[in-house]
Amino acid sequence: MKVIRFAVSLPEDLLETFDKIISKKNYPSRSEAIRDLIRANFIEQEWTEGNKEVIGTISIVYDHDTRELLDKLMDFQHHHHSFIISSTHIHLDNHNCLEVIIVKGKGKDIKDMADKLISIRGVKHGKLSTTSTGKELS
Ligand code: NI
């Protein structure tokens, strides 16, 4: 892959802020930090477009004592099986469970599914993390 160098003009204080942030995050160079920013922006765009194939994880925390909720979550996942690659269930304590579900599909379908899952009554917290299939990233 050909690498191109280019110059960027920035206000001094913006560059200072940027350098402080990337140093805290342990970036070896500005170039690597900027590449990551561009990739993050690209991934956000893929999700916004809605029709691109994307990958994500949905994490949910809930109380397993509610039997109806367990059935509901299981039915929901079976109904959306075509988007689900894998899921892991962790017993956090006597009551709370964490489930991490790896999902793949069109951005708009995944977002819609995540919204529906997270809003089910009894789910204490839920979060969709968005990432990329990596196919169009270098
Ligand atoms: Ni559990």
JSON list of C-alpha atoms in Angstrom, two decimals, residues 38-95:
[
{"chain": "A", "resi": 38, "resn": "ILE", "atom": "CA", "xyz": [-10.03, 8.90, 10.01]},
{"chain": "A", "resi": 39, "resn": "ARG", "atom": "CA", "xyz": [-10.95, 5.23, 10.45]},
{"chain": "A", "resi": 40, "resn": "ALA", "atom": "CA", "xyz": [-13.37, 6.08, 13.28]},
{"chain": "A", "resi": 41, "resn": "ASN", "atom": "CA", "xyz": [-14.98, 8.70, 11.08]},
{"chain": "A", "resi": 42, "resn": "PHE", "atom": "CA", "xyz": [-15.23, 6.22, 8.22]},
{"chain": "A", "resi": 43, "resn": "ILE", "atom": "CA", "xyz": [-16.91, 3.62, 10.45]},
{"chain": "A", "resi": 44, "resn": "GLU", "atom": "CA", "xyz": [-19.37, 6.23, 11.75]},
{"chain": "A", "resi": 45, "resn": "GLN", "atom": "CA", "xyz": [-20.20, 7.03, 8.14]},
{"chain": "A", "resi": 46, "resn": "GLU", "atom": "CA", "xyz": [-20.77, 3.33, 7.33]},
{"chain": "A", "resi": 47, "resn": "TRP", "atom": "CA", "xyz": [-23.24, 3.11, 10.22]},
{"chain": "A", "resi": 48, "resn": "THR", "atom": "CA", "xyz": [-24.96, 6.38, 9.29]},
{"chain": "A", "resi": 49, "resn": "GLU", "atom": "CA", "xyz": [-25.49, 5.27, 5.69]},
{"chain": "A", "resi": 50, "resn": "GLY", "atom": "CA", "xyz": [-27.47, 2.32, 7.02]},
{"chain": "A", "resi": 51, "resn": "ASN", "atom": "CA", "xyz": [-27.08, 0.00, 4.04]},
{"chain": "A", "resi": 52, "resn": "LYS", "atom": "CA", "xyz": [-23.45, -1.01, 4.57]},
{"chain": "A", "resi": 53, "resn": "GLU", "atom": "CA", "xyz": [-22.65, -4.29, 6.28]},
{"chain": "A", "resi": 54, "resn": "VAL", "atom": "CA", "xyz": [-21.29, -3.55, 9.73]},
{"chain": "A", "resi": 55, "resn": "ILE", "atom": "CA", "xyz": [-20.36, -5.40, 12.90]},
{"chain": "A", "resi": 56, "resn": "GLY", "atom": "CA", "xyz": [-21.13, -4.51, 16.48]},
{"chain": "A", "resi": 57, "resn": "THR", "atom": "CA", "xyz": [-21.66, -5.81, 19.96]},
{"chain": "A", "resi": 58, "resn": "ILE", "atom": "CA", "xyz": [-24.71, -5.30, 22.12]},
{"chain": "A", "resi": 59, "resn": "SER", "atom": "CA", "xyz": [-24.13, -5.58, 25.87]},
{"chain": "A", "resi": 60, "resn": "ILE", "atom": "CA", "xyz": [-27.10, -5.92, 28.19]},
{"chain": "A", "resi": 61, "resn": "VAL", "atom": "CA", "xyz": [-27.31, -6.21, 31.97]},
{"chain": "A", "resi": 62, "resn": "TYR", "atom": "CA", "xyz": [-30.45, -7.66, 33.53]},
{"chain": "A", "resi": 63, "resn": "ASP", "atom": "CA", "xyz": [-31.79, -9.50, 36.55]},
{"chain": "A", "resi": 64, "resn": "HIS", "atom": "CA", "xyz": [-32.34, -13.16, 35.70]},
{"chain": "A", "resi": 65, "resn": "ASP", "atom": "CA", "xyz": [-34.87, -13.60, 38.54]},
{"chain": "A", "resi": 66, "resn": "THR", "atom": "CA", "xyz": [-37.56, -12.30, 36.21]},
{"chain": "A", "resi": 67, "resn": "ARG", "atom": "CA", "xyz": [-38.44, -15.47, 34.32]},
{"chain": "A", "resi": 68, "resn": "GLU", "atom": "CA", "xyz": [-40.64, -13.63, 31.81]},
{"chain": "A", "resi": 69, "resn": "LEU", "atom": "CA", "xyz": [-37.69, -11.46, 30.92]},
{"chain": "A", "resi": 70, "resn": "LEU", "atom": "CA", "xyz": [-35.45, -14.47, 30.21]},
{"chain": "A", "resi": 71, "resn": "ASP", "atom": "CA", "xyz": [-38.11, -15.90, 27.87]},
{"chain": "A", "resi": 72, "resn": "LYS", "atom": "CA", "xyz": [-38.56, -12.55, 26.20]},
{"chain": "A", "resi": 73, "resn": "LEU", "atom": "CA", "xyz": [-34.82, -12.09, 25.62]},
{"chain": "A", "resi": 74, "resn": "MET", "atom": "CA", "xyz": [-34.50, -15.62, 24.27]},
{"chain": "A", "resi": 75, "resn": "ASP", "atom": "CA", "xyz": [-37.49, -15.20, 21.92]},
{"chain": "A", "resi": 76, "resn": "PHE", "atom": "CA", "xyz": [-36.11, -11.90, 20.73]},
{"chain": "A", "resi": 77, "resn": "GLN", "atom": "CA", "xyz": [-32.73, -13.38, 19.89]},
{"chain": "A", "resi": 78, "resn": "HIS", "atom": "CA", "xyz": [-34.26, -16.35, 18.09]},
{"chain": "A", "resi": 79, "resn": "HIS", "atom": "CA", "xyz": [-36.43, -13.97, 16.08]},
{"chain": "A", "resi": 80, "resn": "HIS", "atom": "CA", "xyz": [-33.33, -11.97, 15.08]},
{"chain": "A", "resi": 81, "resn": "HIS", "atom": "CA", "xyz": [-31.00, -14.97, 14.64]},
{"chain": "A", "resi": 82, "resn": "SER", "atom": "CA", "xyz": [-29.92, -13.90, 11.15]},
{"chain": "A", "resi": 83, "resn": "PHE", "atom": "CA", "xyz": [-28.08, -10.91, 12.68]},
{"chain": "A", "resi": 84, "resn": "ILE", "atom": "CA", "xyz": [-26.53, -12.75, 15.61]},
{"chain": "A", "resi": 85, "resn": "ILE", "atom": "CA", "xyz": [-23.10, -14.34, 15.21]},
{"chain": "A", "resi": 86, "resn": "SER", "atom": "CA", "xyz": [-22.50, -15.29, 18.82]},
{"chain": "A", "resi": 87, "resn": "SER", "atom": "CA", "xyz": [-23.47, -14.44, 22.37]},
{"chain": "A", "resi": 88, "resn": "THR", "atom": "CA", "xyz": [-21.89, -14.88, 25.77]},
{"chain": "A", "resi": 89, "resn": "HIS", "atom": "CA", "xyz": [-23.71, -14.95, 29.08]},
{"chain": "A", "resi": 90, "resn": "ILE", "atom": "CA", "xyz": [-21.91, -14.11, 32.30]},
{"chain": "A", "resi": 91, "resn": "HIS", "atom": "CA", "xyz": [-23.42, -14.53, 35.79]},
{"chain": "A", "resi": 92, "resn": "LEU", "atom": "CA", "xyz": [-22.26, -11.37, 37.57]},
{"chain": "A", "resi": 93, "resn": "ASP", "atom": "CA", "xyz": [-23.67, -12.19, 41.00]},
{"chain": "A", "resi": 94, "resn": "ASN", "atom": "CA", "xyz": [-26.70, -13.99, 42.47]},
{"chain": "A", "resi": 95, "resn": "HIS", "atom": "CA", "xyz": [-29.10, -11.88, 40.41]}
]
